[in-house]
PDB file of C-alpha atoms in Angstrom:
ATOM      1  CA  MET A   1     -11.208   6.402  20.031  1.00  0.00           C
ATOM      2  CA  ILE A   2      -9.785  10.039  19.341  1.00  0.00           C
ATOM      3  CA  GLY A   3      -7.474   9.566  22.438  1.00  0.00           C
ATOM      4  CA  VAL A   4      -6.254   6.132  20.852  1.00  0.00           C
ATOM      5  CA  PHE A   5      -5.917   7.692  17.638  1.00  0.00           C
ATOM      6  CA  ARG A   6      -3.851  10.440  19.080  1.00  0.00           C
ATOM      7  CA  ALA A   7      -1.770   8.107  20.589  1.00  0.00           C
ATOM      8  CA  THR A   8      -0.946   6.074  17.733  1.00  0.00           C
ATOM      9  CA  TRP A   9       0.166   9.298  15.720  1.00  0.00           C
ATOM     10  CA  ILE A  10       2.607   9.896  18.200  1.00  0.00           C
ATOM     11  CA  LYS A  11       4.013   6.606  17.335  1.00  0.00           C
ATOM     12  CA  LEU A  12       3.749   7.347  13.746  1.00  0.00           C
ATOM     13  CA  ARG A  13       5.407  10.662  14.047  1.00  0.00           C
ATOM     14  CA  ARG A  14       8.717   9.128  15.523  1.00  0.00           C
ATOM     15  CA  PRO A  15      11.578   9.759  13.146  1.00  0.00           C
ATOM     16  CA  ALA A  16      12.204   5.625  12.890  1.00  0.00           C
ATOM     17  CA  VAL A  17       8.725   5.405  11.257  1.00  0.00           C
ATOM     18  CA  VAL A  18       7.910   8.462   9.309  1.00  0.00           C
ATOM     19  CA  THR A  19      11.475   8.824   8.015  1.00  0.00           C
ATOM     20  CA  ALA A  20      11.817   5.445   7.121  1.00  0.00           C
ATOM     21  CA  ALA A  21       8.374   5.557   5.226  1.00  0.00           C
ATOM     22  CA  ALA A  22       9.062   8.579   3.501  1.00  0.00           C
ATOM     23  CA  VAL A  23      12.440   7.775   2.273  1.00  0.00           C
ATOM     24  CA  ALA A  24      11.365   4.352   1.153  1.00  0.00           C
ATOM     25  CA  ALA A  25       8.171   5.831  -0.501  1.00  0.00           C
ATOM     26  CA  SER A  26      10.099   8.662  -2.303  1.00  0.00           C
ATOM     27  CA  LEU A  27      13.037   6.418  -3.244  1.00  0.00           C
ATOM     28  CA  PHE A  28      11.044   3.866  -4.990  1.00  0.00           C
ATOM     29  CA  ALA A  29       8.885   6.275  -6.394  1.00  0.00           C
ATOM     30  CA  VAL A  30      11.739   8.082  -8.186  1.00  0.00           C
ATOM     31  CA  MET A  31      13.593   4.096  -9.048  1.00  0.00           C
ATOM     32  CA  MET A  32      10.303   2.930 -10.482  1.00  0.00           C
ATOM     33  CA  THR A  33       9.389   6.257 -12.411  1.00  0.00           C
ATOM     34  CA  LEU A  34      12.776   6.846 -13.977  1.00  0.00           C
ATOM     35  CA  GLY A  35      13.192   2.655 -14.641  1.00  0.00           C
ATOM     36  CA  THR A  36       9.905   2.900 -16.682  1.00  0.00           C
ATOM     37  CA  PHE A  37      11.220   5.543 -18.935  1.00  0.00           C
ATOM     38  CA  PHE A  38      14.402   3.826 -19.184  1.00  0.00           C
ATOM     39  CA  THR A  39      13.040   0.636 -20.037  1.00  0.00           C
ATOM     40  CA  ALA A  40      10.475   2.006 -22.309  1.00  0.00           C
ATOM     41  CA  ASN A  41      12.921   3.322 -24.452  1.00  0.00           C
ATOM     42  CA  LEU A  42      14.174   0.065 -25.038  1.00  0.00           C
ATOM     43  CA  PRO A  43      13.079  -2.424 -28.131  1.00  0.00           C
ATOM     44  CA  GLY A  44      10.932  -4.479 -25.773  1.00  0.00           C
ATOM     45  CA  GLY A  45       9.394  -1.540 -23.905  1.00  0.00           C
ATOM     46  CA  SER A  46       8.936  -1.248 -20.318  1.00  0.00           C
ATOM     47  CA  ARG A  47       7.555  -4.084 -18.364  1.00  0.00           C
ATOM     48  CA  LEU A  48       7.740  -3.016 -14.890  1.00  0.00           C
ATOM     49  CA  ASN A  49       4.518  -3.872 -13.164  1.00  0.00           C
ATOM     50  CA  GLY A  50       2.078  -3.466 -15.691  1.00  0.00           C
ATOM     51  CA  PRO A  51       1.582  -3.937 -19.691  1.00  0.00           C
ATOM     52  CA  PRO A  52       4.556  -3.586 -21.915  1.00  0.00           C
ATOM     53  CA  LEU A  53       4.839   0.427 -22.257  1.00  0.00           C
ATOM     54  CA  PHE A  54       6.806   2.472 -25.211  1.00  0.00           C
ATOM     55  CA  LEU A  55       8.348   5.946 -25.056  1.00  0.00           C
ATOM     56  CA  ALA A  56       6.295   7.000 -27.993  1.00  0.00           C
ATOM     57  CA  ASP A  57       2.867   6.224 -26.180  1.00  0.00           C
ATOM     58  CA  MET A  58       3.976   8.112 -23.001  1.00  0.00           C
ATOM     59  CA  SER A  59       2.677  11.563 -23.896  1.00  0.00           C
ATOM     60  CA  VAL A  60      -0.968  10.581 -23.778  1.00  0.00           C
ATOM     61  CA  PRO A  61      -3.062  12.356 -21.002  1.00  0.00           C
ATOM     62  CA  ALA A  62      -3.574   9.065 -18.616  1.00  0.00           C
ATOM     63  CA  MET A  63       0.147   8.625 -18.525  1.00  0.00           C
ATOM     64  CA  PRO A  64       0.552  10.245 -14.816  1.00  0.00           C
ATOM     65  CA  GLY A  65      -2.096   8.011 -13.466  1.00  0.00           C
ATOM     66  CA  GLU A  66      -0.663   5.082 -14.959  1.00  0.00           C
ATOM     67  CA  LEU A  67       2.874   6.039 -13.453  1.00  0.00           C
ATOM     68  CA  ILE A  68       1.288   6.114 -10.282  1.00  0.00           C
ATOM     69  CA  ASP A  69      -0.353   2.842 -10.618  1.00  0.00           C
ATOM     70  CA  ARG A  70       2.761   1.016 -11.355  1.00  0.00           C
ATOM     71  CA  MET A  71       3.545   1.789  -7.540  1.00  0.00           C
ATOM     72  CA  VAL A  72       1.133  -0.550  -6.003  1.00  0.00           C
ATOM     73  CA  GLU A  73       3.623  -3.440  -5.255  1.00  0.00           C
ATOM     74  CA  VAL A  74       6.316  -1.755  -3.638  1.00  0.00           C
ATOM     75  CA  LEU A  75       4.255   0.994  -1.940  1.00  0.00           C
ATOM     76  CA  GLY A  76       2.040  -2.031  -0.750  1.00  0.00           C
ATOM     77  CA  THR A  77       5.251  -3.644   0.822  1.00  0.00           C
ATOM     78  CA  VAL A  78       5.723  -0.561   2.653  1.00  0.00           C
ATOM     79  CA  ALA A  79       2.229  -0.351   3.873  1.00  0.00           C
ATOM     80  CA  LEU A  80       2.242  -3.791   5.009  1.00  0.00           C
ATOM     81  CA  SER A  81       5.357  -3.064   7.002  1.00  0.00           C
ATOM     82  CA  ILE A  82       4.460  -0.380   8.665  1.00  0.00           C
ATOM     83  CA  GLY A  83       1.152  -1.822   9.642  1.00  0.00           C
ATOM     84  CA  ALA A  84       3.158  -4.732  11.322  1.00  0.00           C
ATOM     85  CA  ALA A  85       5.411  -2.749  12.949  1.00  0.00           C
ATOM     86  CA  VAL A  86       3.179  -0.354  14.532  1.00  0.00           C
ATOM     87  CA  ILE A  87       1.391  -3.211  16.122  1.00  0.00           C
ATOM     88  CA  ALA A  88       4.010  -5.500  16.765  1.00  0.00           C
ATOM     89  CA  ALA A  89       5.902  -2.699  18.403  1.00  0.00           C
ATOM     90  CA  ASP A  90       3.096  -2.239  21.201  1.00  0.00           C
ATOM     91  CA  TYR A  91       3.401  -6.187  22.131  1.00  0.00           C
ATOM     92  CA  ALA A  92       7.031  -6.200  22.417  1.00  0.00           C
ATOM     93  CA  THR A  93       7.379  -3.316  24.777  1.00  0.00           C
ATOM     94  CA  GLY A  94       4.537  -3.792  26.616  1.00  0.00           C
ATOM     95  CA  ALA A  95       2.943  -0.594  25.881  1.00  0.00           C
ATOM     96  CA  LEU A  96      -0.288  -2.350  24.688  1.00  0.00           C
ATOM     97  CA  ARG A  97      -0.800  -3.431  28.348  1.00  0.00           C
ATOM     98  CA  THR A  98      -0.546  -0.021  29.532  1.00  0.00           C
ATOM     99  CA  GLN A  99      -2.560   1.243  26.720  1.00  0.00           C
ATOM    100  CA  LEU A 100      -5.675  -1.274  27.607  1.00  0.00           C
ATOM    101  CA  VAL A 101      -5.547  -0.222  31.261  1.00  0.00           C
ATOM    102  CA  ARG A 102      -6.294   3.325  30.314  1.00  0.00           C
ATOM    103  CA  GLN A 103      -8.912   2.223  27.177  1.00  0.00           C
ATOM    104  CA  PRO A 104     -10.220  -1.196  28.479  1.00  0.00           C
ATOM    105  CA  ARG A 105     -12.771  -1.391  25.446  1.00  0.00           C
ATOM    106  CA  ARG A 106     -10.104  -3.383  22.892  1.00  0.00           C
ATOM    107  CA  LEU A 107     -12.391  -2.774  19.897  1.00  0.00           C
ATOM    108  CA  VAL A 108     -12.443   0.804  20.673  1.00  0.00           C
ATOM    109  CA  TRP A 109      -8.541   1.041  20.804  1.00  0.00           C
ATOM    110  CA  LEU A 110      -8.404  -1.240  17.714  1.00  0.00           C
ATOM    111  CA  GLY A 111     -10.676   1.411  15.842  1.00  0.00           C
ATOM    112  CA  GLY A 112      -8.687   4.405  16.891  1.00  0.00           C
ATOM    113  CA  THR A 113      -5.356   2.445  15.878  1.00  0.00           C
ATOM    114  CA  ALA A 114      -6.827   1.206  12.507  1.00  0.00           C
ATOM    115  CA  LEU A 115      -7.847   5.322  11.711  1.00  0.00           C
ATOM    116  CA  ALA A 116      -4.644   6.581  12.583  1.00  0.00           C
ATOM    117  CA  LEU A 117      -2.849   3.920  10.144  1.00  0.00           C
ATOM    118  CA  ALA A 118      -5.547   4.634   7.516  1.00  0.00           C
ATOM    119  CA  SER A 119      -4.736   8.372   7.859  1.00  0.00           C
ATOM    120  CA  PHE A 120      -0.735   7.734   7.660  1.00  0.00           C
ATOM    121  CA  VAL A 121      -1.458   5.671   4.591  1.00  0.00           C
ATOM    122  CA  VAL A 122      -3.619   8.458   2.795  1.00  0.00           C
ATOM    123  CA  ILE A 123      -0.456  10.897   3.720  1.00  0.00           C
ATOM    124  CA  LEU A 124       2.128   8.420   2.126  1.00  0.00           C
ATOM    125  CA  VAL A 125       0.246   7.712  -1.070  1.00  0.00           C
ATOM    126  CA  VAL A 126      -0.346  11.522  -1.676  1.00  0.00           C
ATOM    127  CA  ALA A 127       3.165  12.289  -1.156  1.00  0.00           C
ATOM    128  CA  ALA A 128       4.469   9.180  -3.177  1.00  0.00           C
ATOM    129  CA  SER A 129       2.136  10.301  -6.057  1.00  0.00           C
ATOM    130  CA  ALA A 130       3.516  13.760  -5.909  1.00  0.00           C
ATOM    131  CA  VAL A 131       7.141  12.591  -5.860  1.00  0.00           C
ATOM    132  CA  VAL A 132       5.886  10.187  -9.148  1.00  0.00           C
ATOM    133  CA  LEU A 133       4.789  13.246 -10.856  1.00  0.00           C
ATOM    134  CA  ALA A 134       7.511  15.407 -10.227  1.00  0.00           C
ATOM    135  CA  THR A 135       9.978  12.498 -11.470  1.00  0.00           C
ATOM    136  CA  ALA A 136       7.885  11.650 -14.324  1.00  0.00           C
ATOM    137  CA  PHE A 137       8.105  15.485 -15.903  1.00  0.00           C
ATOM    138  CA  ALA A 138      12.005  15.994 -15.235  1.00  0.00           C
ATOM    139  CA  ALA A 139      12.274  12.589 -17.066  1.00  0.00           C
ATOM    140  CA  ALA A 140      10.064  13.344 -19.741  1.00  0.00           C
ATOM    141  CA  ASN A 141      11.880  16.171 -20.393  1.00  0.00           C
ATOM    142  CA  LEU A 142      15.112  14.314 -20.557  1.00  0.00           C
ATOM    143  CA  TYR A 143      13.707  11.776 -23.018  1.00  0.00           C
ATOM    144  CA  HIS A 144      11.877  14.563 -25.034  1.00  0.00           C
ATOM    145  CA  VAL A 145       8.234  13.255 -24.506  1.00  0.00           C
ATOM    146  CA  PRO A 146       5.739  15.917 -25.065  1.00  0.00           C
ATOM    147  CA  THR A 147       4.074  16.600 -21.526  1.00  0.00           C
ATOM    148  CA  GLN A 148       1.490  19.208 -22.718  1.00  0.00           C
ATOM    149  CA  ASP A 149      -1.248  16.690 -22.266  1.00  0.00           C
ATOM    150  CA  TRP A 150      -0.451  15.764 -18.889  1.00  0.00           C
ATOM    151  CA  THR A 151      -1.661  19.101 -17.418  1.00  0.00           C
ATOM    152  CA  SER A 152      -5.070  18.737 -19.075  1.00  0.00           C
ATOM    153  CA  SER A 153      -8.195  18.131 -16.872  1.00  0.00           C
ATOM    154  CA  ALA A 154      -8.272  14.367 -18.367  1.00  0.00           C
ATOM    155  CA  ALA A 155      -4.828  13.932 -16.984  1.00  0.00           C
ATOM    156  CA  VAL A 156      -5.609  15.712 -13.717  1.00  0.00           C
ATOM    157  CA  SER A 157      -8.412  13.264 -13.383  1.00  0.00           C
ATOM    158  CA  ALA A 158      -6.673  10.072 -14.324  1.00  0.00           C
ATOM    159  CA  ALA A 159      -3.977  11.120 -11.676  1.00  0.00           C
ATOM    160  CA  ALA A 160      -6.495  11.793  -8.911  1.00  0.00           C
ATOM    161  CA  SER A 161      -8.450   8.596  -9.756  1.00  0.00           C
ATOM    162  CA  SER A 162      -5.163   6.765  -9.565  1.00  0.00           C
ATOM    163  CA  THR A 163      -4.123   8.112  -6.216  1.00  0.00           C
ATOM    164  CA  GLY A 164      -7.628   7.218  -4.782  1.00  0.00           C
ATOM    165  CA  ARG A 165      -7.409   3.556  -5.992  1.00  0.00           C
ATOM    166  CA  MET A 166      -4.038   3.462  -4.706  1.00  0.00           C
ATOM    167  CA  ILE A 167      -4.984   4.418  -1.235  1.00  0.00           C
ATOM    168  CA  LEU A 168      -7.937   1.551  -1.339  1.00  0.00           C
ATOM    169  CA  ALA A 169      -5.327  -1.114  -2.278  1.00  0.00           C
ATOM    170  CA  LEU A 170      -2.703   0.213   0.259  1.00  0.00           C
ATOM    171  CA  LEU A 171      -5.513  -0.109   3.228  1.00  0.00           C
ATOM    172  CA  GLY A 172      -5.676  -3.559   2.080  1.00  0.00           C
ATOM    173  CA  TYR A 173      -2.020  -4.183   2.595  1.00  0.00           C
ATOM    174  CA  THR A 174      -1.986  -2.475   5.963  1.00  0.00           C
ATOM    175  CA  ALA A 175      -5.031  -4.508   7.253  1.00  0.00           C
ATOM    176  CA  LEU A 176      -2.832  -7.601   6.040  1.00  0.00           C
ATOM    177  CA  GLY A 177       0.303  -6.295   7.874  1.00  0.00           C
ATOM    178  CA  THR A 178      -1.458  -5.373  11.127  1.00  0.00           C
ATOM    179  CA  ALA A 179      -3.589  -8.971  11.318  1.00  0.00           C
ATOM    180  CA  LEU A 180      -0.387 -10.627  11.098  1.00  0.00           C
ATOM    181  CA  ALA A 181       1.243  -8.778  13.500  1.00  0.00           C
ATOM    182  CA  MET A 182      -1.613  -9.382  16.082  1.00  0.00           C
ATOM    183  CA  LEU A 183      -1.252 -13.137  14.843  1.00  0.00           C
ATOM    184  CA  LEU A 184       2.441 -13.396  15.343  1.00  0.00           C
ATOM    185  CA  ARG A 185       3.330 -10.505  17.690  1.00  0.00           C
ATOM    186  CA  SER A 186       6.640 -10.097  15.925  1.00  0.00           C
ATOM    187  CA  ALA A 187       7.452  -7.401  13.185  1.00  0.00           C
ATOM    188  CA  ILE A 188      10.059  -9.518  11.646  1.00  0.00           C
ATOM    189  CA  ALA A 189       7.736 -12.374  11.758  1.00  0.00           C
ATOM    190  CA  ALA A 190       4.709 -10.577  10.172  1.00  0.00           C
ATOM    191  CA  ILE A 191       6.619  -8.995   7.702  1.00  0.00           C
ATOM    192  CA  GLY A 192       8.307 -11.981   6.477  1.00  0.00           C
ATOM    193  CA  VAL A 193       5.391 -14.052   6.455  1.00  0.00           C
ATOM    194  CA  GLY A 194       3.633 -11.152   4.492  1.00  0.00           C
ATOM    195  CA  LEU A 195       6.208 -10.917   1.703  1.00  0.00           C
ATOM    196  CA  VAL A 196       6.397 -14.742   1.408  1.00  0.00           C
ATOM    197  CA  LEU A 197       2.479 -14.814   0.974  1.00  0.00           C
ATOM    198  CA  ALA A 198       2.884 -12.289  -1.632  1.00  0.00           C
ATOM    199  CA  LEU A 199       5.841 -13.999  -3.399  1.00  0.00           C
ATOM    200  CA  VAL A 200       3.487 -17.321  -3.269  1.00  0.00           C
ATOM    201  CA  ASP A 201       0.370 -15.250  -4.689  1.00  0.00           C
ATOM    202  CA  LEU A 202       2.681 -13.703  -7.219  1.00  0.00           C
ATOM    203  CA  THR A 203       3.859 -17.414  -8.530  1.00  0.00           C
ATOM    204  CA  ILE A 204       0.437 -18.979  -8.454  1.00  0.00           C
ATOM    205  CA  ALA A 205      -0.848 -16.124 -10.573  1.00  0.00           C
ATOM    206  CA  SER A 206       1.933 -16.317 -13.267  1.00  0.00           C
ATOM    207  CA  LEU A 207       1.484 -20.024 -13.165  1.00  0.00           C
ATOM    208  CA  ALA A 208      -2.273 -19.993 -13.305  1.00  0.00           C
ATOM    209  CA  PRO A 209      -3.609 -16.724 -14.389  1.00  0.00           C
ATOM    210  CA  VAL A 210      -7.151 -18.186 -14.038  1.00  0.00           C
ATOM    211  CA  ALA A 211      -6.634 -18.238 -10.290  1.00  0.00           C
ATOM    212  CA  SER A 212      -5.874 -14.587  -9.901  1.00  0.00           C
ATOM    213  CA  PRO A 213      -9.281 -13.418  -9.098  1.00  0.00           C
ATOM    214  CA  PHE A 214      -8.915 -15.474  -6.006  1.00  0.00           C
ATOM    215  CA  LEU A 215      -5.609 -14.431  -4.946  1.00  0.00           C
ATOM    216  CA  PRO A 216      -5.793 -11.565  -2.610  1.00  0.00           C
ATOM    217  CA  VAL A 217      -2.684  -9.573  -3.457  1.00  0.00           C
ATOM    218  CA  GLN A 218      -3.495  -9.994  -7.244  1.00  0.00           C
ATOM    219  CA  VAL A 219      -6.936  -8.427  -6.183  1.00  0.00           C
ATOM    220  CA  LEU A 220      -5.505  -5.450  -4.301  1.00  0.00           C
ATOM    221  CA  ASN A 221      -2.944  -4.914  -7.071  1.00  0.00           C
ATOM    222  CA  ALA A 222      -5.689  -5.026  -9.816  1.00  0.00           C
ATOM    223  CA  VAL A 223      -7.403  -2.120  -7.798  1.00  0.00           C
ATOM    224  CA  SER A 224      -4.703   0.213  -8.431  1.00  0.00           C
ATOM    225  CA  LEU A 225      -4.030  -0.778 -11.858  1.00  0.00           C
ATOM    226  CA  GLY A 226      -7.640   0.153 -12.595  1.00  0.00           C
ATOM    227  CA  GLY A 227      -8.218  -3.673 -13.625  1.00  0.00           C
ATOM    228  CA  THR A 228      -6.394  -6.209 -15.519  1.00  0.00           C
ATOM    229  CA  SER A 229      -6.903  -8.675 -17.968  1.00  0.00           C
ATOM    230  CA  ASP A 230      -7.842 -11.193 -15.421  1.00  0.00           C
ATOM    231  CA  ILE A 231      -9.766  -9.062 -12.972  1.00  0.00           C
ATOM    232  CA  SER A 232     -12.080  -6.338 -13.769  1.00  0.00           C
ATOM    233  CA  LEU A 233     -11.926  -2.913 -11.688  1.00  0.00           C
ATOM    234  CA  ALA A 234     -15.362  -3.702 -10.397  1.00  0.00           C
ATOM    235  CA  TYR A 235     -14.374  -7.003  -9.196  1.00  0.00           C
ATOM    236  CA  ALA A 236     -11.057  -5.875  -7.592  1.00  0.00           C
ATOM    237  CA  VAL A 237     -12.958  -2.768  -5.736  1.00  0.00           C
ATOM    238  CA  THR A 238     -15.658  -5.428  -4.343  1.00  0.00           C
ATOM    239  CA  GLY A 239     -12.522  -7.802  -3.589  1.00  0.00           C
ATOM    240  CA  THR A 240     -10.600  -5.347  -1.706  1.00  0.00           C
ATOM    241  CA  VAL A 241     -13.597  -4.069   0.560  1.00  0.00           C
ATOM    242  CA  LEU A 242     -14.495  -7.653   1.262  1.00  0.00           C
ATOM    243  CA  ILE A 243     -10.682  -8.516   2.064  1.00  0.00           C
ATOM    244  CA  ILE A 244     -10.605  -5.186   4.637  1.00  0.00           C
ATOM    245  CA  ALA A 245     -13.884  -6.357   6.019  1.00  0.00           C
ATOM    246  CA  LEU A 246     -12.739  -9.814   6.686  1.00  0.00           C
ATOM    247  CA  VAL A 247      -9.199  -9.317   7.775  1.00  0.00           C
ATOM    248  CA  ALA A 248     -10.443  -6.629  10.198  1.00  0.00           C
ATOM    249  CA  THR A 249     -13.253  -8.902  11.520  1.00  0.00           C
ATOM    250  CA  ALA A 250     -11.277 -11.876  12.218  1.00  0.00           C
ATOM    251  CA  SER A 251      -8.484  -9.768  13.765  1.00  0.00           C
ATOM    252  CA  SER A 252     -10.778  -8.021  15.770  1.00  0.00           C
ATOM    253  CA  ALA A 253     -12.186 -11.526  16.943  1.00  0.00           C
ATOM    254  CA  VAL A 254      -8.636 -12.644  17.876  1.00  0.00           C
ATOM    255  CA  PHE A 255      -7.664  -9.586  19.445  1.00  0.00           C
ATOM    256  CA  VAL A 256     -10.698  -9.250  21.663  1.00  0.00           C
ATOM    257  CA  ARG A 257     -10.481 -13.070  22.669  1.00  0.00           C
ATOM    258  CA  ARG A 258      -6.871 -13.547  23.188  1.00  0.00           C
ATOM    259  CA  ASP A 259      -4.538 -12.627  26.394  1.00  0.00           C
ATOM    260  CA  ILE A 260      -2.242 -10.079  25.449  1.00  0.00           C
ATOM    261  CA  THR A 261       0.385 -11.813  27.663  1.00  0.00           C
ATOM    262  CA  GLU A 262       0.405 -14.890  25.690  1.00  0.00           C
TER     263      GLU A 262
END
């Protein structure tokens, strides 16, 4: 499994992957944070992926963590895309067949690959959170928002908690991306289907909020947001763990039984 882990990291370190992920995460982090400050200064407040937020309320210790929380949907898309791209590339290039010759135990290969992707997600979230916080302090200075409470122990705890919840949510998104790639064996198809399913999920939640606890994307997002009006944090955490477990079990069964040349 260690050998598979290292081999997967060789692919993840390629400029096409790591640069794209870093640029996308950083760009979205800056845009979402600046957008939140800009819209929070408007009469209706900021409604970017969360409850209304006003500039006058942004000096509280919990604000750094809340700004990190609001990144879940865009980072989730990045994580899903990375998971799908890495797995699909092995099918497209024929590298998977070569790797399975050296490591014929498919579940071992899958476990090592999953651990590598999970570690990549952790690094991605920590880096994106750092960009969010740096941008937030700069924007706070621009909009004259007091930040003395943002360096308190409560603020640090809130930011760390938000980062941890974001990691759990993105592990769910990554699991979905890898499962779709194993099923469809195409990065473009897997990412496309994933985005469509997320859009359907969001549409159903908007039309029938009572269905939110049963929609996977809403559950994953609720983890990062610390719970919502429709989904408690405890339910979201439990649901996310179940989603990851079910997706991992189903994709493992398909991967073990299905001919890789199909």
